[in-house]
JSON list of C-alpha atoms and ligand atoms in Angstrom, two decimals:
[
{"chain": "A", "resi": 1, "resn": "MET", "atom": "CA", "xyz": [10.21, 11.28, -43.40]},
{"chain": "A", "resi": 2, "resn": "GLY", "atom": "CA", "xyz": [10.13, 8.81, -46.43]},
{"chain": "A", "resi": 3, "resn": "THR", "atom": "CA", "xyz": [6.98, 7.17, -47.65]},
{"chain": "A", "resi": 4, "resn": "ILE", "atom": "CA", "xyz": [5.18, 4.82, -45.43]},
{"chain": "A", "resi": 5, "resn": "ALA", "atom": "CA", "xyz": [6.90, 1.80, -47.21]},
{"chain": "A", "resi": 6, "resn": "GLU", "atom": "CA", "xyz": [10.28, 3.32, -46.81]},
{"chain": "A", "resi": 7, "resn": "ASN", "atom": "CA", "xyz": [9.72, 4.20, -43.23]},
{"chain": "A", "resi": 8, "resn": "ILE", "atom": "CA", "xyz": [8.67, 0.62, -42.47]},
{"chain": "A", "resi": 9, "resn": "ARG", "atom": "CA", "xyz": [11.69, -0.59, -44.36]},
{"chain": "A", "resi": 10, "resn": "MET", "atom": "CA", "xyz": [13.98, 1.54, -42.18]},
{"chain": "A", "resi": 11, "resn": "ILE", "atom": "CA", "xyz": [12.40, 0.36, -38.95]},
{"chain": "A", "resi": 12, "resn": "GLU", "atom": "CA", "xyz": [12.87, -3.22, -40.12]},
{"chain": "A", "resi": 13, "resn": "ASP", "atom": "CA", "xyz": [16.44, -2.47, -41.06]},
{"chain": "A", "resi": 14, "resn": "GLU", "atom": "CA", "xyz": [17.23, -0.86, -37.59]},
{"chain": "A", "resi": 15, "resn": "LYS", "atom": "CA", "xyz": [15.40, -3.69, -35.84]},
{"chain": "A", "resi": 16, "resn": "ALA", "atom": "CA", "xyz": [17.74, -6.33, -37.64]},
{"chain": "A", "resi": 17, "resn": "GLU", "atom": "CA", "xyz": [20.74, -4.28, -36.65]},
{"chain": "A", "resi": 18, "resn": "ALA", "atom": "CA", "xyz": [19.59, -3.99, -33.03]},
{"chain": "A", "resi": 19, "resn": "CYS", "atom": "CA", "xyz": [18.90, -7.65, -32.82]},
{"chain": "A", "resi": 20, "resn": "ARG", "atom": "CA", "xyz": [22.22, -8.54, -34.41]},
{"chain": "A", "resi": 21, "resn": "ARG", "atom": "CA", "xyz": [24.06, -6.42, -31.84]},
{"chain": "A", "resi": 22, "resn": "VAL", "atom": "CA", "xyz": [22.57, -8.41, -28.94]},
{"chain": "A", "resi": 23, "resn": "GLY", "atom": "CA", "xyz": [22.33, -11.86, -30.59]},
{"chain": "A", "resi": 24, "resn": "ARG", "atom": "CA", "xyz": [18.68, -12.02, -31.14]},
{"chain": "A", "resi": 25, "resn": "ASP", "atom": "CA", "xyz": [16.74, -13.36, -34.21]},
{"chain": "A", "resi": 26, "resn": "PRO", "atom": "CA", "xyz": [14.95, -10.25, -35.80]},
{"chain": "A", "resi": 27, "resn": "SER", "atom": "CA", "xyz": [11.86, -12.45, -36.50]},
{"chain": "A", "resi": 28, "resn": "GLU", "atom": "CA", "xyz": [11.25, -12.55, -32.65]},
{"chain": "A", "resi": 29, "resn": "VAL", "atom": "CA", "xyz": [10.15, -9.02, -32.76]},
{"chain": "A", "resi": 30, "resn": "LEU", "atom": "CA", "xyz": [6.87, -8.07, -34.28]},
{"chain": "A", "resi": 31, "resn": "LEU", "atom": "CA", "xyz": [6.24, -4.65, -35.74]},
{"chain": "A", "resi": 32, "resn": "CYS", "atom": "CA", "xyz": [2.77, -3.50, -34.74]},
{"chain": "A", "resi": 33, "resn": "ALA", "atom": "CA", "xyz": [1.92, -0.30, -36.64]},
{"chain": "A", "resi": 34, "resn": "VAL", "atom": "CA", "xyz": [0.06, 2.21, -34.54]},
{"chain": "A", "resi": 35, "resn": "THR", "atom": "CA", "xyz": [-2.64, 3.63, -36.78]},
{"chain": "A", "resi": 36, "resn": "LYS", "atom": "CA", "xyz": [-4.44, 6.06, -34.26]},
{"chain": "A", "resi": 37, "resn": "THR", "atom": "CA", "xyz": [-5.67, 9.22, -35.96]},
{"chain": "A", "resi": 38, "resn": "HIS", "atom": "CA", "xyz": [-4.72, 7.85, -39.44]},
{"chain": "A", "resi": 39, "resn": "PRO", "atom": "CA", "xyz": [-7.35, 7.25, -42.04]},
{"chain": "A", "resi": 40, "resn": "ALA", "atom": "CA", "xyz": [-8.08, 3.75, -43.54]},
{"chain": "A", "resi": 41, "resn": "GLU", "atom": "CA", "xyz": [-6.03, 4.46, -46.80]},
{"chain": "A", "resi": 42, "resn": "MET", "atom": "CA", "xyz": [-2.80, 5.08, -45.03]},
{"chain": "A", "resi": 43, "resn": "ILE", "atom": "CA", "xyz": [-3.42, 1.96, -43.00]},
{"chain": "A", "resi": 44, "resn": "ASN", "atom": "CA", "xyz": [-3.89, 0.08, -46.17]},
{"chain": "A", "resi": 45, "resn": "GLU", "atom": "CA", "xyz": [-0.76, 1.52, -47.62]},
{"chain": "A", "resi": 46, "resn": "ALA", "atom": "CA", "xyz": [1.08, 0.06, -44.63]},
{"chain": "A", "resi": 47, "resn": "ILE", "atom": "CA", "xyz": [-0.62, -3.20, -44.95]},
{"chain": "A", "resi": 48, "resn": "ASP", "atom": "CA", "xyz": [0.51, -3.28, -48.80]},
{"chain": "A", "resi": 49, "resn": "ALA", "atom": "CA", "xyz": [3.93, -2.62, -47.50]},
{"chain": "A", "resi": 50, "resn": "GLY", "atom": "CA", "xyz": [3.93, -5.77, -45.46]},
{"chain": "A", "resi": 51, "resn": "ILE", "atom": "CA", "xyz": [2.45, -4.74, -42.08]},
{"chain": "A", "resi": 52, "resn": "THR", "atom": "CA", "xyz": [0.42, -7.68, -40.58]},
{"chain": "A", "resi": 53, "resn": "ASP", "atom": "CA", "xyz": [-0.60, -6.16, -37.24]},
{"chain": "A", "resi": 54, "resn": "ILE", "atom": "CA", "xyz": [-2.05, -2.81, -36.22]},
{"chain": "A", "resi": 55, "resn": "GLY", "atom": "CA", "xyz": [-2.61, -1.11, -32.87]},
{"chain": "A", "resi": 56, "resn": "GLU", "atom": "CA", "xyz": [-5.36, 1.37, -31.97]},
{"chain": "A", "resi": 57, "resn": "ASN", "atom": "CA", "xyz": [-5.77, 2.94, -28.54]},
{"chain": "A", "resi": 58, "resn": "LYS", "atom": "CA", "xyz": [-9.49, 3.89, -28.74]},
{"chain": "A", "resi": 59, "resn": "VAL", "atom": "CA", "xyz": [-12.46, 1.67, -29.29]},
{"chain": "A", "resi": 60, "resn": "GLN", "atom": "CA", "xyz": [-14.36, 4.25, -31.43]},
{"chain": "A", "resi": 61, "resn": "GLU", "atom": "CA", "xyz": [-11.47, 4.36, -33.98]},
{"chain": "A", "resi": 62, "resn": "ILE", "atom": "CA", "xyz": [-11.42, 0.58, -34.29]},
{"chain": "A", "resi": 63, "resn": "LEU", "atom": "CA", "xyz": [-15.14, 0.63, -35.08]},
{"chain": "A", "resi": 64, "resn": "ASP", "atom": "CA", "xyz": [-14.93, 3.62, -37.42]},
{"chain": "A", "resi": 65, "resn": "LYS", "atom": "CA", "xyz": [-12.17, 2.15, -39.55]},
{"chain": "A", "resi": 66, "resn": "TYR", "atom": "CA", "xyz": [-12.66, -1.61, -39.34]},
{"chain": "A", "resi": 67, "resn": "ASP", "atom": "CA", "xyz": [-14.71, -2.27, -42.52]},
{"chain": "A", "resi": 68, "resn": "ASP", "atom": "CA", "xyz": [-12.35, -0.15, -44.61]},
{"chain": "A", "resi": 69, "resn": "VAL", "atom": "CA", "xyz": [-9.18, -1.58, -43.63]},
{"chain": "A", "resi": 70, "resn": "LYS", "atom": "CA", "xyz": [-7.63, -4.51, -45.32]},
{"chain": "A", "resi": 71, "resn": "LYS", "atom": "CA", "xyz": [-7.51, -7.95, -43.66]},
{"chain": "A", "resi": 72, "resn": "VAL", "atom": "CA", "xyz": [-5.10, -7.45, -40.77]},
{"chain": "A", "resi": 73, "resn": "ARG", "atom": "CA", "xyz": [-4.72, -8.35, -37.07]},
{"chain": "A", "resi": 74, "resn": "TRP", "atom": "CA", "xyz": [-6.00, -5.63, -34.74]},
{"chain": "A", "resi": 75, "resn": "HIS", "atom": "CA", "xyz": [-4.43, -5.02, -31.32]},
{"chain": "A", "resi": 76, "resn": "MET", "atom": "CA", "xyz": [-6.09, -2.94, -28.70]},
{"chain": "A", "resi": 77, "resn": "ILE", "atom": "CA", "xyz": [-3.18, -1.05, -27.16]},
{"chain": "A", "resi": 78, "resn": "GLY", "atom": "CA", "xyz": [-4.83, 1.89, -25.12]},
{"chain": "A", "resi": 79, "resn": "HIS", "atom": "CA", "xyz": [-6.75, 2.28, -21.90]},
{"chain": "A", "resi": 80, "resn": "LEU", "atom": "CA", "xyz": [-9.94, 0.36, -22.19]},
{"chain": "A", "resi": 81, "resn": "GLN", "atom": "CA", "xyz": [-13.10, 1.15, -20.30]},
{"chain": "A", "resi": 82, "resn": "THR", "atom": "CA", "xyz": [-15.06, -1.85, -19.10]},
{"chain": "A", "resi": 83, "resn": "ASN", "atom": "CA", "xyz": [-18.33, -0.87, -20.88]},
{"chain": "A", "resi": 84, "resn": "LYS", "atom": "CA", "xyz": [-16.70, -0.78, -24.30]},
{"chain": "A", "resi": 85, "resn": "VAL", "atom": "CA", "xyz": [-15.13, -4.36, -24.26]},
{"chain": "A", "resi": 86, "resn": "LYS", "atom": "CA", "xyz": [-18.36, -5.73, -25.94]},
{"chain": "A", "resi": 87, "resn": "TYR", "atom": "CA", "xyz": [-17.76, -3.63, -29.10]},
{"chain": "A", "resi": 88, "resn": "ILE", "atom": "CA", "xyz": [-14.26, -5.01, -29.83]},
{"chain": "A", "resi": 89, "resn": "ILE", "atom": "CA", "xyz": [-14.19, -8.48, -28.34]},
{"chain": "A", "resi": 90, "resn": "ASP", "atom": "CA", "xyz": [-14.72, -10.00, -31.85]},
{"chain": "A", "resi": 91, "resn": "LYS", "atom": "CA", "xyz": [-12.46, -7.60, -33.71]},
{"chain": "A", "resi": 92, "resn": "VAL", "atom": "CA", "xyz": [-9.03, -7.73, -31.97]},
{"chain": "A", "resi": 93, "resn": "CYS", "atom": "CA", "xyz": [-6.70, -10.40, -31.68]},
{"chain": "A", "resi": 94, "resn": "MET", "atom": "CA", "xyz": [-5.19, -9.23, -28.39]},
{"chain": "A", "resi": 95, "resn": "ILE", "atom": "CA", "xyz": [-5.70, -6.58, -25.64]},
{"chain": "A", "resi": 96, "resn": "HIS", "atom": "CA", "xyz": [-2.43, -5.20, -24.35]},
{"chain": "A", "resi": 97, "resn": "SER", "atom": "CA", "xyz": [-3.68, -2.98, -21.67]},
{"chain": "A", "resi": 98, "resn": "VAL", "atom": "CA", "xyz": [-5.16, -5.10, -19.03]},
{"chain": "A", "resi": 99, "resn": "GLU", "atom": "CA", "xyz": [-4.54, -3.58, -15.59]},
{"chain": "A", "resi": 100, "resn": "SER", "atom": "CA", "xyz": [-7.32, -4.84, -13.31]},
{"chain": "A", "resi": 101, "resn": "LEU", "atom": "CA", "xyz": [-9.21, -7.90, -12.33]},
{"chain": "A", "resi": 102, "resn": "HIS", "atom": "CA", "xyz": [-12.44, -5.84, -12.99]},
{"chain": "A", "resi": 103, "resn": "LEU", "atom": "CA", "xyz": [-11.61, -5.33, -16.69]},
{"chain": "A", "resi": 104, "resn": "ALA", "atom": "CA", "xyz": [-10.35, -8.85, -17.10]},
{"chain": "A", "resi": 105, "resn": "LYS", "atom": "CA", "xyz": [-13.62, -10.16, -15.72]},
{"chain": "A", "resi": 106, "resn": "GLU", "atom": "CA", "xyz": [-15.65, -8.20, -18.27]},
{"chain": "A", "resi": 107, "resn": "ILE", "atom": "CA", "xyz": [-13.29, -9.42, -21.14]},
{"chain": "A", "resi": 108, "resn": "ASN", "atom": "CA", "xyz": [-13.73, -13.00, -19.85]},
{"chain": "A", "resi": 109, "resn": "LYS", "atom": "CA", "xyz": [-17.48, -12.63, -19.83]},
{"chain": "A", "resi": 110, "resn": "ARG", "atom": "CA", "xyz": [-17.58, -11.24, -23.49]},
{"chain": "A", "resi": 111, "resn": "ALA", "atom": "CA", "xyz": [-15.09, -13.83, -24.56]},
{"chain": "A", "resi": 112, "resn": "GLU", "atom": "CA", "xyz": [-17.27, -16.65, -23.20]},
{"chain": "A", "resi": 113, "resn": "GLN", "atom": "CA", "xyz": [-20.37, -15.25, -24.82]},
{"chain": "A", "resi": 114, "resn": "HIS", "atom": "CA", "xyz": [-18.59, -15.49, -28.33]},
{"chain": "A", "resi": 115, "resn": "GLY", "atom": "CA", "xyz": [-17.09, -18.89, -27.56]},
{"chain": "A", "resi": 116, "resn": "ILE", "atom": "CA", "xyz": [-13.53, -17.57, -27.94]},
{"chain": "A", "resi": 117, "resn": "THR", "atom": "CA", "xyz": [-10.49, -17.36, -25.69]},
{"chain": "A", "resi": 118, "resn": "MET", "atom": "CA", "xyz": [-9.04, -13.77, -25.71]},
{"chain": "A", "resi": 119, "resn": "ASP", "atom": "CA", "xyz": [-5.31, -13.26, -25.53]},
{"chain": "A", "resi": 120, "resn": "ILE", "atom": "CA", "xyz": [-4.30, -10.49, -23.13]},
{"chain": "A", "resi": 121, "resn": "LEU", "atom": "CA", "xyz": [-1.19, -8.66, -21.91]},
{"chain": "A", "resi": 122, "resn": "ILE", "atom": "CA", "xyz": [-0.75, -7.27, -18.47]},
{"chain": "A", "resi": 123, "resn": "GLU", "atom": "CA", "xyz": [0.12, -3.53, -18.68]},
{"chain": "A", "resi": 124, "resn": "VAL", "atom": "CA", "xyz": [2.80, -2.85, -16.09]},
{"chain": "A", "resi": 125, "resn": "ASN", "atom": "CA", "xyz": [3.58, 0.63, -14.89]},
{"chain": "A", "resi": 126, "resn": "THR", "atom": "CA", "xyz": [7.30, 0.70, -14.71]},
{"chain": "A", "resi": 127, "resn": "ALA", "atom": "CA", "xyz": [7.40, 4.37, -14.14]},
{"chain": "A", "resi": 128, "resn": "GLN", "atom": "CA", "xyz": [4.94, 4.75, -11.30]},
{"chain": "A", "resi": 129, "resn": "ASP", "atom": "CA", "xyz": [5.31, 8.50, -10.66]},
{"chain": "A", "resi": 130, "resn": "GLU", "atom": "CA", "xyz": [4.99, 9.35, -14.42]},
{"chain": "A", "resi": 131, "resn": "ASN", "atom": "CA", "xyz": [2.43, 6.98, -15.99]},
{"chain": "A", "resi": 132, "resn": "LYS", "atom": "CA", "xyz": [-1.27, 6.95, -15.33]},
{"chain": "A", "resi": 133, "resn": "PHE", "atom": "CA", "xyz": [-2.11, 3.33, -16.21]},
{"chain": "A", "resi": 134, "resn": "GLY", "atom": "CA", "xyz": [-0.84, -0.07, -15.42]},
{"chain": "A", "resi": 135, "resn": "VAL", "atom": "CA", "xyz": [-0.39, -2.24, -12.43]},
{"chain": "A", "resi": 136, "resn": "ALA", "atom": "CA", "xyz": [2.49, -1.74, -10.14]},
{"chain": "A", "resi": 137, "resn": "PRO", "atom": "CA", "xyz": [5.38, -4.41, -10.80]},
{"chain": "A", "resi": 138, "resn": "GLU", "atom": "CA", "xyz": [4.99, -5.70, -7.37]},
{"chain": "A", "resi": 139, "resn": "ASP", "atom": "CA", "xyz": [1.33, -6.24, -7.81]},
{"chain": "A", "resi": 140, "resn": "THR", "atom": "CA", "xyz": [1.54, -7.90, -11.11]},
{"chain": "A", "resi": 141, "resn": "GLU", "atom": "CA", "xyz": [1.91, -11.60, -9.93]},
{"chain": "A", "resi": 142, "resn": "ALA", "atom": "CA", "xyz": [-1.13, -11.22, -7.64]},
{"chain": "A", "resi": 143, "resn": "LEU", "atom": "CA", "xyz": [-3.22, -9.87, -10.58]},
{"chain": "A", "resi": 144, "resn": "ILE", "atom": "CA", "xyz": [-2.09, -12.67, -12.92]},
{"chain": "A", "resi": 145, "resn": "ARG", "atom": "CA", "xyz": [-3.02, -15.19, -10.30]},
{"chain": "A", "resi": 146, "resn": "GLN", "atom": "CA", "xyz": [-6.47, -13.66, -9.76]},
{"chain": "A", "resi": 147, "resn": "ILE", "atom": "CA", "xyz": [-7.06, -13.59, -13.57]},
{"chain": "A", "resi": 148, "resn": "LEU", "atom": "CA", "xyz": [-5.96, -17.13, -13.94]},
{"chain": "A", "resi": 149, "resn": "GLY", "atom": "CA", "xyz": [-8.34, -18.17, -11.14]},
{"chain": "A", "resi": 150, "resn": "GLU", "atom": "CA", "xyz": [-11.40, -16.43, -12.24]},
{"chain": "A", "resi": 151, "resn": "CYS", "atom": "CA", "xyz": [-11.18, -15.84, -16.00]},
{"chain": "A", "resi": 152, "resn": "PRO", "atom": "CA", "xyz": [-11.14, -19.33, -17.92]},
{"chain": "A", "resi": 153, "resn": "SER", "atom": "CA", "xyz": [-11.73, -17.56, -21.42]},
{"chain": "A", "resi": 154, "resn": "ILE", "atom": "CA", "xyz": [-8.66, -15.54, -21.06]},
{"chain": "A", "resi": 155, "resn": "ARG", "atom": "CA", "xyz": [-5.17, -16.46, -21.99]},
{"chain": "A", "resi": 156, "resn": "ILE", "atom": "CA", "xyz": [-2.35, -14.41, -20.56]},
{"chain": "A", "resi": 157, "resn": "ARG", "atom": "CA", "xyz": [0.45, -13.92, -23.20]},
{"chain": "A", "resi": 158, "resn": "GLY", "atom": "CA", "xyz": [2.83, -11.55, -21.58]},
{"chain": "A", "resi": 159, "resn": "LEU", "atom": "CA", "xyz": [3.32, -8.00, -20.50]},
{"chain": "A", "resi": 160, "resn": "MET", "atom": "CA", "xyz": [3.22, -4.53, -21.99]},
{"chain": "A", "resi": 161, "resn": "THR", "atom": "CA", "xyz": [4.81, -1.32, -20.84]},
{"chain": "A", "resi": 162, "resn": "ILE", "atom": "CA", "xyz": [4.97, 2.32, -21.91]},
{"chain": "A", "resi": 163, "resn": "ALA", "atom": "CA", "xyz": [8.37, 3.76, -20.78]},
{"chain": "A", "resi": 164, "resn": "PRO", "atom": "CA", "xyz": [8.28, 7.24, -19.43]},
{"chain": "A", "resi": 165, "resn": "TYR", "atom": "CA", "xyz": [9.43, 9.88, -22.00]},
{"chain": "A", "resi": 166, "resn": "ARG", "atom": "CA", "xyz": [13.10, 10.72, -21.91]},
{"chain": "A", "resi": 167, "resn": "GLU", "atom": "CA", "xyz": [14.94, 13.00, -24.19]},
{"chain": "A", "resi": 168, "resn": "LYS", "atom": "CA", "xyz": [17.64, 10.47, -24.58]},
{"chain": "A", "resi": 169, "resn": "PRO", "atom": "CA", "xyz": [16.09, 7.01, -25.46]},
{"chain": "A", "resi": 170, "resn": "GLU", "atom": "CA", "xyz": [19.06, 5.50, -23.64]},
{"chain": "A", "resi": 171, "resn": "ASP", "atom": "CA", "xyz": [17.82, 6.72, -20.47]},
{"chain": "A", "resi": 172, "resn": "VAL", "atom": "CA", "xyz": [14.69, 4.35, -20.74]},
{"chain": "A", "resi": 173, "resn": "ARG", "atom": "CA", "xyz": [16.82, 1.27, -20.80]},
{"chain": "A", "resi": 174, "resn": "PRO", "atom": "CA", "xyz": [16.45, 0.55, -16.97]},
{"chain": "A", "resi": 175, "resn": "PHE", "atom": "CA", "xyz": [12.77, 0.59, -17.34]},
{"chain": "A", "resi": 176, "resn": "PHE", "atom": "CA", "xyz": [12.76, -1.96, -20.19]},
{"chain": "A", "resi": 177, "resn": "ARG", "atom": "CA", "xyz": [15.37, -4.08, -18.43]},
{"chain": "A", "resi": 178, "resn": "ARG", "atom": "CA", "xyz": [13.24, -4.32, -15.24]},
{"chain": "A", "resi": 179, "resn": "THR", "atom": "CA", "xyz": [10.13, -5.06, -17.30]},
{"chain": "A", "resi": 180, "resn": "LYS", "atom": "CA", "xyz": [11.94, -7.94, -18.96]},
{"chain": "A", "resi": 181, "resn": "GLU", "atom": "CA", "xyz": [13.12, -9.28, -15.71]},
{"chain": "A", "resi": 182, "resn": "LEU", "atom": "CA", "xyz": [9.50, -9.18, -14.41]},
{"chain": "A", "resi": 183, "resn": "TYR", "atom": "CA", "xyz": [8.34, -10.95, -17.61]},
{"chain": "A", "resi": 184, "resn": "ASP", "atom": "CA", "xyz": [10.80, -13.72, -17.10]},
{"chain": "A", "resi": 185, "resn": "GLU", "atom": "CA", "xyz": [9.70, -14.26, -13.59]},
{"chain": "A", "resi": 186, "resn": "MET", "atom": "CA", "xyz": [5.99, -14.18, -14.45]},
{"chain": "A", "resi": 187, "resn": "ALA", "atom": "CA", "xyz": [6.62, -16.55, -17.36]},
{"chain": "A", "resi": 188, "resn": "LYS", "atom": "CA", "xyz": [7.37, -19.26, -14.85]},
{"chain": "A", "resi": 189, "resn": "ILE", "atom": "CA", "xyz": [3.83, -19.33, -13.44]},
{"chain": "A", "resi": 190, "resn": "GLU", "atom": "CA", "xyz": [2.38, -22.69, -14.49]},
{"chain": "A", "resi": 191, "resn": "SER", "atom": "CA", "xyz": [-1.15, -22.54, -15.70]},
{"chain": "A", "resi": 192, "resn": "PRO", "atom": "CA", "xyz": [-2.94, -23.87, -18.87]},
{"chain": "A", "resi": 193, "resn": "ASN", "atom": "CA", "xyz": [-4.23, -20.20, -19.44]},
{"chain": "A", "resi": 194, "resn": "LEU", "atom": "CA", "xyz": [-0.82, -18.56, -19.26]},
{"chain": "A", "resi": 195, "resn": "ASP", "atom": "CA", "xyz": [1.58, -18.98, -22.17]},
{"chain": "A", "resi": 196, "resn": "PHE", "atom": "CA", "xyz": [3.97, -16.08, -22.35]},
{"chain": "A", "resi": 197, "resn": "LYS", "atom": "CA", "xyz": [5.23, -15.11, -25.80]},
{"chain": "A", "resi": 198, "resn": "TYR", "atom": "CA", "xyz": [4.70, -11.28, -26.04]},
{"chain": "A", "resi": 199, "resn": "LEU", "atom": "CA", "xyz": [6.65, -8.52, -24.34]},
{"chain": "A", "resi": 200, "resn": "SER", "atom": "CA", "xyz": [5.23, -5.41, -25.79]},
{"chain": "A", "resi": 201, "resn": "MET", "atom": "CA", "xyz": [7.39, -2.53, -25.30]},
{"chain": "A", "resi": 202, "resn": "GLY", "atom": "CA", "xyz": [9.15, 0.20, -27.59]},
{"chain": "A", "resi": 203, "resn": "MET", "atom": "CA", "xyz": [7.59, 2.94, -29.53]},
{"chain": "A", "resi": 204, "resn": "SER", "atom": "CA", "xyz": [8.98, 5.23, -32.27]},
{"chain": "A", "resi": 205, "resn": "ASN", "atom": "CA", "xyz": [11.63, 6.98, -30.21]},
{"chain": "A", "resi": 206, "resn": "ASP", "atom": "CA", "xyz": [12.72, 4.07, -27.89]},
{"chain": "A", "resi": 207, "resn": "ARG", "atom": "CA", "xyz": [12.11, 1.03, -29.89]},
{"chain": "A", "resi": 208, "resn": "VAL", "atom": "CA", "xyz": [15.83, 0.20, -30.57]},
{"chain": "A", "resi": 209, "resn": "ILE", "atom": "CA", "xyz": [16.46, 0.26, -26.88]},
{"chain": "A", "resi": 210, "resn": "ALA", "atom": "CA", "xyz": [13.43, -2.07, -26.40]},
{"chain": "A", "resi": 211, "resn": "GLU", "atom": "CA", "xyz": [14.71, -4.47, -29.11]},
{"chain": "A", "resi": 212, "resn": "GLU", "atom": "CA", "xyz": [18.02, -4.76, -27.31]},
{"chain": "A", "resi": 213, "resn": "GLU", "atom": "CA", "xyz": [16.27, -5.36, -24.02]},
{"chain": "A", "resi": 214, "resn": "GLY", "atom": "CA", "xyz": [14.11, -8.24, -25.13]},
{"chain": "A", "resi": 215, "resn": "SER", "atom": "CA", "xyz": [10.94, -6.77, -26.58]},
{"chain": "A", "resi": 216, "resn": "THR", "atom": "CA", "xyz": [8.94, -9.06, -28.93]},
{"chain": "A", "resi": 217, "resn": "ILE", "atom": "CA", "xyz": [6.36, -6.48, -30.10]},
{"chain": "A", "resi": 218, "resn": "ILE", "atom": "CA", "xyz": [7.16, -2.89, -30.84]},
{"chain": "A", "resi": 219, "resn": "ARG", "atom": "CA", "xyz": [4.29, -0.37, -31.12]},
{"chain": "A", "resi": 220, "resn": "VAL", "atom": "CA", "xyz": [5.26, 2.29, -33.75]},
{"chain": "A", "resi": 221, "resn": "GLY", "atom": "CA", "xyz": [3.17, 5.15, -35.00]},
{"chain": "A", "resi": 222, "resn": "SER", "atom": "CA", "xyz": [4.87, 8.29, -35.87]},
{"chain": "A", "resi": 223, "resn": "ALA", "atom": "CA", "xyz": [8.16, 6.79, -37.23]},
{"chain": "A", "resi": 224, "resn": "ILE", "atom": "CA", "xyz": [5.83, 4.97, -39.94]},
{"chain": "A", "resi": 225, "resn": "PHE", "atom": "CA", "xyz": [3.01, 7.61, -40.45]},
{"chain": "A", "resi": 226, "resn": "GLY", "atom": "CA", "xyz": [4.55, 10.91, -39.46]},
{"chain": "A", "resi": 227, "resn": "ALA", "atom": "CA", "xyz": [3.32, 13.07, -36.67]},
{"chain": "A", "resi": 228, "resn": "ARG", "atom": "CA", "xyz": [-0.41, 12.88, -35.64]},
{"chain": "A", "resi": 229, "resn": "ASP", "atom": "CA", "xyz": [-2.86, 15.49, -36.20]},
{"chain": "A", "resi": 230, "resn": "TYR", "atom": "CA", "xyz": [-5.41, 15.25, -33.44]},
{"chain": "A", "resi": 231, "resn": "SER", "atom": "CA", "xyz": [-7.50, 18.14, -34.74]},
{"chain": "A", "resi": 232, "resn": "ARG", "atom": "CA", "xyz": [-8.38, 16.37, -37.85]},
{"chain": "A", "resi": 233, "resn": "LYS", "atom": "CA", "xyz": [-10.43, 13.60, -36.47]},
{"chain": "B", "resi": 1, "resn": "PLP", "atom": "C1", "xyz": [0.43, 6.04, -29.75]},
{"chain": "B", "resi": 1, "resn": "PLP", "atom": "C2", "xyz": [0.88, 4.79, -29.08]},
{"chain": "B", "resi": 1, "resn": "PLP", "atom": "C3", "xyz": [2.12, 4.19, -29.43]},
{"chain": "B", "resi": 1, "resn": "PLP", "atom": "C4", "xyz": [2.92, 4.74, -30.66]},
{"chain": "B", "resi": 1, "resn": "PLP", "atom": "O1", "xyz": [3.52, 5.99, -30.34]},
{"chain": "B", "resi": 1, "resn": "PLP", "atom": "P1", "xyz": [4.62, 6.65, -31.45]},
{"chain": "B", "resi": 1, "resn": "PLP", "atom": "O2", "xyz": [5.55, 7.41, -30.47]},
{"chain": "B", "resi": 1, "resn": "PLP", "atom": "O3", "xyz": [3.91, 7.44, -32.40]},
{"chain": "B", "resi": 1, "resn": "PLP", "atom": "O4", "xyz": [5.43, 5.42, -32.11]},
{"chain": "B", "resi": 1, "resn": "PLP", "atom": "C5", "xyz": [2.47, 3.10, -28.78]},
{"chain": "B", "resi": 1, "resn": "PLP", "atom": "N1", "xyz": [1.78, 2.46, -27.74]},
{"chain": "B", "resi": 1, "resn": "PLP", "atom": "C6", "xyz": [0.73, 3.23, -27.35]},
{"chain": "B", "resi": 1, "resn": "PLP", "atom": "C7", "xyz": [-0.03, 2.50, -26.16]},
{"chain": "B", "resi": 1, "resn": "PLP", "atom": "C8", "xyz": [0.19, 4.36, -27.76]},
{"chain": "B", "resi": 1, "resn": "PLP", "atom": "O5", "xyz": [-0.97, 4.91, -27.51]}
]
């Protein structure tokens, strides 16, 4: 591992190469640095190295670090409990992990109270026997239509998926490809509150495959910051 800045540079270089291979513009793919378990100093180092967007998967961590981190866009990427939406509604720019109407309604309510429209992604469970969270691909359209019908303070910006772990990243390609196909289908839904721009897929080990398969947000933690130590807290 290099320094945080060197790691970011390497990820950007590899992204540019992957995009070139498939004829994409690298600026279409946003690098979201996943900062869970890492302290504010390390996050600020990443921001100094050019990171504009960070992702956290726990509400408590966002609250703990929020005041110590330099100005940046925060993304909620982890499973979100309904009773915690109120703590982050005014702190995050997008919630990647919406998988139920119940959660969407709470986000809608809190967004309305703050006079904002919240951008969300629908988390799709593309590997249903292996992943816990996310809506089944075949139920995605119904969920989107329900949210559009009942949640005027939400704007649906796209889909998110977490691929199952595979020894060889190449083996997750079919999951990403299917998610991109679903994304293209869902993007056709016409509504003032649906404006697809983000396909959030790809992590440290499978980001290059995701870039080749049409991702527009990669969520990268360990390749930037090194292995996580969950005992430190
Ligand atoms: C931790 C996490 C990541 C990043 O994982 P790495 O393998 O460290 O890159 C991406 N997405 C979600 C939802 C995560 O919880």
